Amino acid sequence: MRAPGLALLVVPAILGALTLAPPGAAAAGAPDPGVGVVPQGLQSDAAFAGSGTAAHVSSTVPTETAVSCYRPEVPWAANHGPNDGYSGESACPGATTGEDTGAAGPYATQAGSNPGYPASGPMLVKDHSESDIRVDPTNPQHLIGSSKWIVSAEGYNHVLGFYESFDGGRSWPVQGHIPGYEGWTDNTDPVGAFDSYGDYYELLLPYQFFYNADGSHNSSVGTSREANPAVPSEVISVSVRPHGSTTASQWVSTHNGRPDYVASYDSIGNGPDKQWITIDTNPASPHFDRVYAMWVDFHHNVPVPFVSYADALPGGAHTDWSKPQALPEPPSTPQGATYLLPHVAPDGSVYTSITNFDPAHRAFGATMFVDSSADGGASWTTDGTAESGVVAPGATYNNTTFRSGIENTFATGTVKVNGHYPLYLAYEDDSTGVDDVLLTASYDGGATWSAPVQVNDNATPADEFQPNLAAAPDGTVSVAFYDRRLACPAAGTAEAAAAGLALDGANPNYSGALPPYGAANYCVNTAIQFYGPSLNPIGQNIRLSPHSFDPQLNSPSESATGNPTFLGDYFGNTVGQSSTAQSSTAQSSTGQSGAGAVDWTSSVTTYDDGGNPANRQQQLVTSIPVP
């Protein structure tokens, strides 16, 4: 998501700017009726702390294993350290992952830059916020994760990068920045999808800004300070990694001899944001291999949702993108729609949730409804409203400076319930003053929705946030989320030292003693909960991260003041098939078997497991057998 310092504010920035209560404060009104309704029952912190081992969770930290560099379009030399471990930008040390670092000269898209741009040379990628992860449907051992690839946490200066495994996540030998769009200041919101050929599509949001003297971001165009007038100010674009690629630079970022733009904007009254992508890989679907791209255009701060589509072809090629089409909204709905999360059901129907706020009337109750298309994206209807009046979190979560992210997550089911493929929606609710994750489902195409239930089963209130839904081939549903029920490690322990808590010496949003040894509702873990297709819980919350981490460390700054900071608007959750199950079990209509599935997540950690001595933001990849 674009930084809120830009001229056109994104929804979390709008919420933070207009909220009448302090960040994280309890909202007025009764709690959501789903709060406290925990079908699996509450569990103790001690049980949760050890649950990952019992559930056979495996984890790796791929981004700490390789050196990656690129030449940024706009450098920024500020250094907020030594607090929280900040150290500013650093020149590339030399050997990298094999990507084009820009050491030999500017990239092709930087050729029209104004004097003073791009940077004089490549810079070291230090931090990795926000993520997505996908499994190749043609090879369950092949995974690609993507995240923000950050050279300056102090300046929120990044492109998108990727990390790739060919052995089921045991090693990640190929990684680097995603090439083709280096001529923009930032490239944001990692999200990707595989087609049926095994080609991987990354949908990108490159955008321009330059720095004012105080470090704030300025997105003005038509001035000598504009970094690169030769490219559009902002675009929704695609890079494709063809099946069989083995080096960091093997990406296709052009279509018909031009950059592969889905849509482009001049930033005068327009600001695209929160793009998402899905591909129909169901062989029985009438729209097999159709690629759907969605995004929101903040037109004079009134967000309008759009969709475009193309058909995947062999070798990483595709047909032309369709003309962007505005998606429908319910009658009398305030114009504040965002967070498009398209998914394809096994019959080829496309669904997306849309979350609506009302910034024009300073209202914060979130309304989440569903649009669908039964004809491959040619026409769309609004099917129903899942939830309304949901209390979203404030600008930042309790005790810390990182800002709140996407309000909800959405997924389609893989097996029918009552004659329909289910629709699932999980969301954050802050009505009690701490954030809970709630879950609801529709079994009639979105017309009606089940009573919400609480996903997180912590006995002591704490913030649980940024849920992400996924569905396994047999219909099992998972909800992954960030979790803060476990206290930070105690002073003098090896865990506290490896967590880098001693670096955390100043935090304007925390009233307790620093460093935050033993602090409650502060350090972060990742967690997951499984359900059957009808939302019957399977076990209890499972801890995915092997160690708690401090979210303050090396957290990218989104403003000149350094507050708020950034952990991510979301993180990755997907389900793939184990190679054993795929080879030994009959295939379903989705091309996958129903047993032996593995759930993969990609999230942030700053913990030093031996390879992260500076407590940088790294990507933690976990896998767990689907029960």
XYZ file of C-alpha atoms in Angstrom:
627
model
C 0.000 0.000 0.000
C 1.185 3.493 -0.772
C 2.608 5.512 2.073
C 0.031 7.900 3.594
C 2.411 10.827 3.138
C 1.457 10.930 -0.540
C -0.964 13.517 -1.848
C -3.828 11.061 -2.102
C -4.460 9.303 1.195
C -5.226 5.617 1.431
C -7.962 4.301 3.683
C -5.857 3.426 6.765
C -4.425 6.935 6.638
C -7.912 8.383 6.329
C -9.071 6.362 9.311
C -6.077 7.380 11.360
C -6.473 11.041 10.464
C -10.192 11.230 11.182
C -10.660 8.937 14.159
C -11.916 10.722 17.253
C -10.334 8.247 19.674
C -6.617 7.815 20.297
C -4.961 4.997 18.329
C -6.020 1.676 19.787
C -8.581 3.221 22.170
C -11.867 1.453 22.734
C -14.607 2.497 20.353
C -18.039 3.575 21.449
C -20.880 1.100 21.250
C -21.400 -2.567 22.020
C -18.819 -5.174 21.066
C -19.320 -7.112 17.839
C -21.693 -10.045 18.594
C -18.967 -12.453 17.521
C -16.480 -11.274 20.139
C -16.138 -13.941 22.831
C -17.871 -16.622 20.765
C -14.945 -19.054 20.459
C -16.220 -22.479 19.339
C -12.912 -24.244 20.016
C -12.662 -22.763 23.518
C -9.919 -20.627 25.045
C -6.420 -21.955 25.625
C -3.650 -20.961 27.990
C -0.640 -18.970 26.832
C 1.592 -21.893 27.789
C -0.388 -24.273 25.578
C -0.245 -21.833 22.668
C 3.496 -21.268 23.126
C 4.222 -24.971 22.613
C 1.566 -25.702 20.020
C 3.786 -25.289 16.971
C 6.078 -28.129 17.960
C 3.151 -30.456 18.595
C 1.634 -29.574 15.183
C 4.912 -30.205 13.302
C 5.405 -26.627 12.132
C 8.572 -26.071 10.085
C 10.097 -22.665 9.385
C 12.839 -20.966 7.385
C 13.981 -17.356 6.970
C 14.916 -17.173 3.263
C 15.686 -13.449 3.015
C 18.551 -13.580 5.535
C 20.512 -16.058 3.398
C 21.462 -13.917 0.392
C 22.679 -10.408 -0.480
C 20.419 -8.403 -2.793
C 20.940 -4.909 -4.244
C 19.375 -2.550 -6.754
C 19.906 1.065 -7.866
C 16.987 3.076 -6.399
C 15.411 5.831 -8.449
C 15.403 8.222 -5.465
C 18.017 7.815 -2.717
C 17.493 8.953 0.873
C 20.414 9.170 3.313
C 18.578 9.727 6.632
C 19.511 7.509 9.566
C 17.167 7.164 12.574
C 19.575 4.914 14.463
C 20.795 3.609 16.697
C 17.333 3.300 18.269
C 15.434 0.295 16.939
C 18.510 -0.783 14.979
C 18.199 1.755 12.152
C 21.336 2.331 10.058
C 20.306 4.272 6.933
C 21.106 3.289 3.369
C 24.256 1.301 2.595
C 26.124 0.825 -0.648
C 25.932 -2.626 -2.199
C 28.795 -4.723 -0.792
C 29.424 -6.590 -4.025
C 28.387 -10.168 -4.679
C 24.608 -10.627 -4.829
C 22.002 -13.138 -5.937
C 22.737 -12.674 -9.647
C 20.154 -9.969 -10.275
C 20.954 -6.843 -12.294
C 21.980 -4.462 -9.511
C 22.289 -1.421 -11.777
C 26.031 -1.244 -11.119
C 26.771 -0.957 -14.844
C 24.400 1.980 -15.240
C 20.779 3.018 -14.817
C 18.002 0.603 -15.730
C 16.031 1.065 -18.953
C 13.085 2.709 -17.172
C 15.460 5.209 -15.517
C 16.725 6.622 -18.814
C 14.459 9.696 -18.671
C 15.179 10.667 -15.067
C 15.714 14.292 -14.108
C 19.210 15.443 -13.031
C 20.139 14.029 -9.639
C 18.256 10.777 -10.270
C 18.603 7.825 -10.063
C 20.989 7.024 -7.191
C 24.678 7.043 -8.021
C 24.919 3.292 -7.546
C 23.207 0.194 -6.177
C 22.123 0.028 -2.543
C 21.842 -2.934 -0.183
C 18.385 -4.349 0.504
C 18.122 -4.526 4.287
C 14.497 -5.086 5.250
C 11.507 -7.041 3.964
C 7.976 -5.974 4.981
C 4.642 -7.416 3.898
C 4.419 -10.582 1.843
C 2.591 -13.022 -0.337
C 3.393 -16.701 -1.065
C 2.156 -19.077 -3.773
C 2.582 -22.746 -4.720
C 3.010 -23.831 -8.348
C -0.004 -25.985 -9.341
C 2.232 -27.970 -11.721
C 4.853 -28.746 -9.043
C 4.074 -28.640 -5.304
C 7.800 -28.394 -4.523
C 7.999 -25.026 -6.329
C 7.117 -21.956 -4.250
C 7.540 -18.230 -4.843
C 7.233 -15.652 -2.100
C 7.320 -11.897 -2.644
C 7.717 -8.928 -0.311
C 8.794 -5.326 -0.136
C 12.550 -5.094 -0.807
C 13.648 -2.103 1.284
C 16.911 -0.141 0.951
C 15.873 2.670 3.314
C 13.578 1.909 6.225
C 13.877 5.568 7.251
C 12.551 6.724 3.868
C 10.092 3.915 3.129
C 12.131 3.350 -0.018
C 11.616 -0.002 -1.744
C 10.761 -2.074 -4.768
C 9.277 -5.569 -4.742
C 11.425 -8.661 -4.460
C 10.971 -12.415 -4.570
C 12.413 -15.600 -3.106
C 11.989 -19.008 -4.729
C 12.228 -22.636 -3.636
C 12.351 -25.766 -5.768
C 12.463 -28.289 -2.918
C 9.332 -27.602 -0.930
C 10.771 -24.721 1.069
C 13.875 -26.419 2.430
C 16.108 -23.996 0.519
C 15.581 -20.721 -1.346
C 18.437 -20.474 -3.855
C 16.962 -17.800 -6.150
C 15.916 -14.361 -4.962
C 16.291 -10.709 -5.811
C 14.319 -7.624 -6.735
C 11.644 -8.026 -9.420
C 13.041 -6.235 -12.491
C 11.368 -4.037 -15.067
C 9.990 -1.144 -12.995
C 13.033 0.353 -11.272
C 12.305 3.810 -12.749
C 9.684 4.535 -10.063
C 10.548 5.568 -6.494
C 8.619 2.747 -4.886
C 6.998 -0.464 -6.046
C 4.528 -1.829 -3.559
C 1.886 -4.360 -2.433
C 3.355 -7.785 -3.255
C 0.839 -10.276 -4.632
C 1.151 -13.016 -7.224
C -0.488 -16.071 -8.780
C 0.504 -19.057 -10.925
C -1.244 -20.020 -14.149
C -1.785 -23.641 -15.223
C 1.503 -23.622 -17.192
C 3.524 -22.880 -14.045
C 4.191 -19.270 -15.067
C 4.087 -16.856 -12.125
C 2.391 -13.434 -12.402
C 3.257 -10.609 -9.998
C 0.849 -7.660 -9.984
C 2.708 -4.469 -9.079
C 2.038 -0.856 -8.088
C 5.009 1.336 -9.081
C 4.613 4.982 -8.077
C 6.701 8.138 -7.879
C 7.537 10.588 -5.143
C 10.540 12.649 -4.086
C 11.596 13.787 -0.638
C 10.969 17.226 0.806
C 13.729 18.667 2.963
C 12.050 17.368 6.135
C 11.834 13.829 4.745
C 8.144 13.889 3.866
C 7.038 12.461 0.542
C 6.030 14.723 -2.356
C 4.253 13.248 -5.390
C 4.014 16.468 -7.428
C 4.446 16.101 -11.173
C 5.731 18.555 -13.768
C 8.526 19.991 -11.609
C 12.287 19.699 -11.877
C 12.256 17.777 -8.613
C 10.054 15.074 -10.043
C 12.289 12.041 -10.277
C 11.288 10.548 -13.613
C 8.914 12.409 -15.958
C 9.531 9.835 -18.722
C 7.221 7.267 -17.103
C 3.658 7.597 -15.800
C 3.444 8.756 -12.231
C 1.665 5.579 -11.128
C 0.769 2.312 -12.832
C -0.834 -1.040 -12.199
C 1.521 -3.413 -13.985
C 2.631 -7.016 -14.347
C 5.884 -8.943 -14.352
C 5.790 -12.618 -15.297
C 8.328 -15.260 -14.325
C 8.109 -17.984 -16.999
C 8.005 -21.614 -15.968
C 11.498 -23.101 -15.837
C 13.265 -19.852 -14.909
C 16.321 -20.442 -12.743
C 18.034 -17.034 -12.389
C 16.976 -13.873 -10.574
C 16.706 -11.807 -13.744
C 14.364 -14.059 -15.770
C 11.203 -11.972 -15.736
C 8.989 -10.652 -18.548
C 7.801 -7.099 -17.857
C 6.687 -6.108 -21.385
C 3.665 -6.886 -23.535
C 3.563 -6.151 -27.275
C 6.925 -4.406 -26.966
C 5.793 -1.981 -24.240
C 5.767 -2.094 -20.430
C 3.028 -4.432 -19.287
C 0.632 -1.826 -17.878
C -2.850 -2.880 -16.823
C -3.668 0.785 -16.109
C -1.670 4.004 -15.770
C -2.360 7.265 -13.930
C -1.002 10.798 -13.977
C -1.718 11.314 -10.250
C -3.833 14.423 -10.897
C -6.864 13.454 -8.862
C -6.036 9.764 -9.154
C -4.139 7.372 -6.928
C -4.326 3.616 -7.557
C -3.851 1.361 -4.569
C -4.209 -2.150 -3.143
C -4.036 -4.201 -6.293
C -4.756 -7.939 -6.171
C -4.588 -10.816 -8.651
C -6.018 -14.295 -9.108
C -5.891 -16.829 -11.947
C -8.510 -19.446 -12.798
C -6.540 -22.716 -12.803
C -9.582 -24.998 -12.668
C -9.480 -27.200 -15.819
C -13.252 -27.637 -15.814
C -13.893 -23.892 -15.757
C -15.173 -22.217 -18.948
C -12.622 -19.457 -18.292
C -9.618 -21.665 -17.604
C -6.384 -19.620 -17.248
C -8.115 -16.246 -17.114
C -6.074 -13.703 -15.145
C -8.070 -11.225 -13.051
C -6.465 -7.993 -11.815
C -8.259 -5.674 -9.386
C -7.362 -2.382 -7.744
C -8.866 0.789 -6.324
C -8.453 4.265 -7.805
C -8.613 6.944 -5.118
C -10.176 9.566 -7.368
C -9.953 12.810 -5.353
C -9.960 10.585 -2.241
C -13.137 8.752 -3.304
C -12.003 5.197 -4.017
C -13.513 3.426 -7.019
C -12.930 -0.341 -7.464
C -11.807 -1.634 -10.876
C -11.212 -4.982 -12.595
C -9.373 -5.969 -15.783
C -8.628 -9.407 -17.172
C -6.528 -11.244 -19.738
C -5.934 -14.874 -20.674
C -2.648 -16.590 -19.854
C -0.724 -18.135 -22.750
C 2.262 -20.509 -22.682
C 5.721 -19.102 -21.967
C 4.613 -16.249 -19.724
C 2.629 -14.426 -22.429
C -0.984 -13.303 -22.212
C -3.685 -11.631 -24.281
C -4.322 -7.883 -24.047
C -5.794 -6.594 -20.812
C -9.480 -5.747 -21.008
C -10.613 -2.176 -20.539
C -10.785 -1.467 -16.775
C -14.354 -1.796 -15.524
C -15.744 -0.242 -12.354
C -17.257 -2.773 -9.979
C -20.798 -2.279 -8.648
C -21.619 -1.303 -5.075
C -24.881 -1.648 -3.133
C -27.386 1.211 -3.489
C -26.849 4.157 -1.121
C -23.418 2.855 -0.133
C -20.966 5.633 0.815
C -18.171 5.858 -1.701
C -15.253 4.484 0.270
C -14.699 1.046 -1.287
C -11.342 -0.662 -1.069
C -9.607 -3.987 -0.316
C -10.477 -6.062 -3.384
C -9.540 -9.717 -2.868
C -10.595 -11.760 -5.929
C -10.869 -15.564 -5.802
C -12.194 -18.110 -8.294
C -14.521 -20.928 -7.244
C -14.060 -24.375 -8.847
C -16.932 -23.701 -11.290
C -15.160 -20.606 -12.670
C -17.277 -18.012 -10.867
C -15.199 -15.070 -9.651
C -15.895 -13.435 -6.300
C -14.338 -10.527 -4.466
C -15.022 -8.904 -1.154
C -15.141 -5.110 -1.093
C -14.750 -3.162 2.134
C -16.508 0.171 2.367
C -15.707 3.055 4.686
C -17.270 6.515 4.674
C -14.417 9.039 4.856
C -16.547 11.865 3.496
C -18.752 11.664 6.614
C -15.958 10.840 9.062
C -17.434 7.378 9.702
C -15.357 4.359 10.530
C -17.795 1.470 10.624
C -16.637 -0.947 7.933
C -19.170 -2.586 5.652
C -18.007 -5.652 3.727
C -19.958 -6.923 0.739
C -19.319 -9.323 -2.147
C -19.357 -8.873 -5.924
C -19.262 -11.760 -8.392
C -19.041 -12.568 -12.072
C -20.316 -15.746 -13.730
C -19.137 -14.851 -17.238
C -15.379 -14.493 -16.891
C -15.378 -10.901 -15.674
C -17.504 -9.419 -18.450
C -20.290 -8.412 -16.061
C -20.573 -8.144 -12.282
C -23.294 -8.135 -9.653
C -23.390 -7.339 -5.945
C -24.490 -10.477 -4.111
C -24.911 -9.358 -0.530
C -23.414 -7.762 2.562
C -21.403 -9.919 4.925
C -20.927 -7.481 7.811
C -21.634 -3.825 8.538
C -20.742 -1.386 11.278
C -17.527 -3.215 12.098
C -15.207 -1.159 14.307
C -11.838 -1.011 12.554
C -8.637 -0.472 14.541
C -7.197 3.009 14.874
C -4.188 4.383 13.046
C -1.767 2.177 15.000
C -2.128 -0.840 17.237
C -1.804 -0.635 21.012
C 1.629 0.159 22.491
C 3.513 0.258 19.175
C 3.977 2.604 16.215
C 3.291 0.309 13.257
C 0.049 1.196 11.555
C -3.011 -0.941 11.040
C -3.369 -2.805 7.753
C -6.082 -4.369 5.642
C -9.327 -4.776 7.550
C -10.360 -8.168 6.211
C -9.525 -11.253 4.161
C -11.666 -13.320 1.805
C -11.614 -16.780 0.201
C -13.825 -19.149 -1.774
C -14.347 -22.735 -0.669
C -13.256 -25.773 -2.666
C -16.102 -28.198 -1.841
C -19.836 -27.494 -1.916
C -21.903 -27.008 1.212
C -25.682 -27.033 0.720
C -25.178 -27.013 -3.034
C -22.949 -23.924 -3.127
C -19.241 -23.252 -2.921
C -18.845 -21.415 0.393
C -17.574 -17.877 0.707
C -15.451 -17.053 3.758
C -14.655 -13.657 5.223
C -12.508 -12.886 8.284
C -12.050 -9.397 9.663
C -10.562 -7.320 12.457
C -12.841 -5.955 15.161
C -11.594 -3.337 17.652
C -14.869 -2.747 19.487
C -13.448 -3.795 22.878
C -10.241 -1.736 22.628
C -8.118 -4.697 21.560
C -8.241 -6.207 18.103
C -9.931 -9.596 17.593
C -10.223 -11.673 14.426
C -13.765 -12.742 13.530
C -14.976 -15.150 10.853
C -18.200 -15.604 8.918
C -19.335 -17.664 5.915
C -21.995 -17.707 3.227
C -23.448 -20.932 1.812
C -25.807 -19.328 -0.707
C -23.533 -17.273 -2.928
C -23.211 -14.294 -0.594
C -26.896 -13.535 -0.004
C -26.820 -14.471 3.698
C -23.965 -14.971 6.168
C -23.455 -16.997 9.303
C -23.188 -15.423 12.747
C -19.540 -14.378 13.231
C -17.271 -16.345 15.541
C -13.991 -15.294 17.141
C -10.923 -16.961 15.625
C -8.311 -16.098 18.255
C -8.598 -18.161 21.436
C -6.305 -16.223 23.795
C -7.544 -16.134 27.383
C -6.008 -12.701 28.120
C -7.054 -9.826 25.808
C -4.418 -8.785 23.269
C -4.286 -7.552 19.686
C -4.729 -10.208 16.985
C -4.678 -8.749 13.497
C -4.146 -8.997 9.722
C -5.990 -12.274 9.098
C -5.462 -14.160 5.842
C -7.758 -16.964 4.647
C -6.922 -20.008 2.532
C -8.849 -23.155 1.566
C -7.399 -26.640 1.050
C -8.543 -28.998 -1.738
C -10.597 -31.059 0.734
C -12.433 -27.934 1.941
C -10.441 -27.325 5.128
C -10.198 -23.593 5.844
C -7.276 -21.833 7.521
C -7.083 -18.369 9.036
C -3.539 -17.111 9.656
C -3.009 -13.958 11.706
C -0.515 -11.955 13.762
C -0.814 -12.649 17.484
C 0.325 -10.689 20.590
C -0.870 -12.860 23.475
C 2.659 -13.882 24.581
C 4.636 -11.370 26.636
C 7.991 -10.187 25.291
C 10.978 -12.210 26.565
C 12.231 -11.378 30.046
C 15.378 -9.340 30.701
C 18.574 -11.334 30.868
C 17.315 -14.238 28.773
C 18.789 -15.541 25.542
C 15.402 -14.989 23.878
C 15.424 -11.290 24.814
C 18.942 -10.881 23.441
C 18.123 -12.605 20.154
C 14.903 -10.608 19.875
C 17.000 -7.425 19.983
C 14.889 -5.866 22.726
C 17.863 -3.816 23.956
C 17.661 -1.810 20.694
C 14.114 -0.687 21.504
C 14.776 2.336 23.687
C 12.299 4.958 22.467
C 8.661 4.498 21.554
C 6.183 7.426 21.731
C 3.186 5.067 21.820
C 4.276 3.051 24.861
C 3.925 4.242 28.446
C 5.806 1.379 30.082
C 9.498 0.895 30.736
C 11.861 0.401 27.805
C 13.388 -1.833 26.586
C 10.105 -3.771 26.637
C 11.289 -6.787 28.626
C 8.239 -8.809 29.620
C 5.870 -6.274 28.022
C 2.316 -7.436 27.381
C 0.537 -6.919 24.031
C 3.749 -5.726 22.386
C 5.853 -8.479 20.771
C 4.385 -10.447 17.871
C 3.979 -14.055 16.723
C 2.154 -15.617 13.796
C -0.693 -18.061 14.402
C -3.222 -20.155 12.506
C -6.617 -21.771 13.110
C -8.159 -24.548 10.984
C -11.858 -25.184 10.306
C -13.967 -27.636 8.380
C -15.975 -26.353 5.377
C -18.935 -25.540 7.667
C -16.622 -23.676 10.088
C -16.458 -26.401 12.699
C -13.091 -25.696 14.398
C -10.305 -28.254 14.055
C -8.211 -28.009 17.195
C -7.158 -24.657 18.597
C -4.875 -21.786 17.544
C -1.397 -22.998 16.592
C 1.724 -20.888 16.968
C 3.597 -20.752 13.653
C 6.574 -18.546 14.540
C 9.261 -20.265 16.637
C 10.135 -16.994 18.414
C 8.383 -13.761 19.411
C 9.728 -10.650 17.674
C 9.790 -6.919 18.352
C 7.804 -5.085 15.615
C 9.523 -1.764 16.376
C 12.924 -2.863 15.106
C 13.926 -1.511 11.680
C 10.278 -0.809 10.934
C 9.970 1.398 7.820
C 8.948 5.003 8.536
C 5.950 6.322 6.658
C 6.328 9.992 7.606
C 8.963 12.612 8.262
C 8.499 12.153 12.014
C 9.185 8.420 11.886
C 5.692 7.641 13.192
C 3.723 5.673 12.075
C 5.945 2.797 11.058
C 5.178 -0.267 8.976
C 5.007 -3.995 9.558
C 2.782 -4.763 6.596
C -0.834 -4.477 5.554
C -1.087 -8.267 5.252
C 1.016 -11.407 5.023
C 0.891 -14.556 2.936
C -1.177 -17.705 3.471
C -1.715 -20.403 0.853
C -2.277 -24.144 0.614
C -0.317 -26.516 -1.603
C -0.308 -30.234 -2.124
C 2.490 -32.435 -0.833
C 4.303 -34.242 -3.645
C 3.505 -37.626 -2.056
C -0.211 -36.963 -1.928
C -0.295 -35.523 -5.432
C 1.328 -38.586 -6.960
C -0.633 -41.209 -4.998
C -4.167 -39.801 -4.710
C -6.764 -39.295 -7.401
C -6.998 -35.745 -8.686
C -10.059 -33.616 -8.034
C -11.638 -31.077 -10.384
C -9.197 -28.488 -9.092
C -6.219 -30.526 -10.314
C -5.194 -31.402 -6.753
C -5.833 -34.290 -4.421
C -7.797 -33.938 -1.228
C -5.270 -35.334 1.241
C -1.752 -34.432 2.272
C -2.153 -30.681 1.872
C 0.368 -28.246 3.367
C -0.404 -24.723 4.545
C 2.326 -22.152 3.865
C 2.623 -18.698 5.415
C 5.095 -15.877 4.851
C 5.296 -13.171 7.504
C 7.698 -10.709 9.132
C 10.197 -11.450 11.885
C 13.017 -9.362 13.364
C 14.327 -12.170 15.572
C 17.984 -13.182 15.209
C 18.061 -16.938 14.723
C 21.786 -16.775 13.991
C 21.528 -15.177 10.564
C 19.946 -11.813 11.415
C 22.361 -10.099 13.843
C 21.063 -6.579 13.048
C 17.445 -7.609 13.753
C 16.278 -6.577 10.293
C 12.794 -7.204 8.999
C 13.066 -10.635 7.396
C 10.561 -12.983 5.829
C 9.643 -16.016 7.935
C 8.199 -18.885 5.880
C 6.354 -21.611 7.770
C 4.692 -24.842 6.709
C 2.213 -27.000 8.593
C 0.320 -30.128 7.502
C -3.363 -29.375 6.984
C -5.263 -31.509 9.523
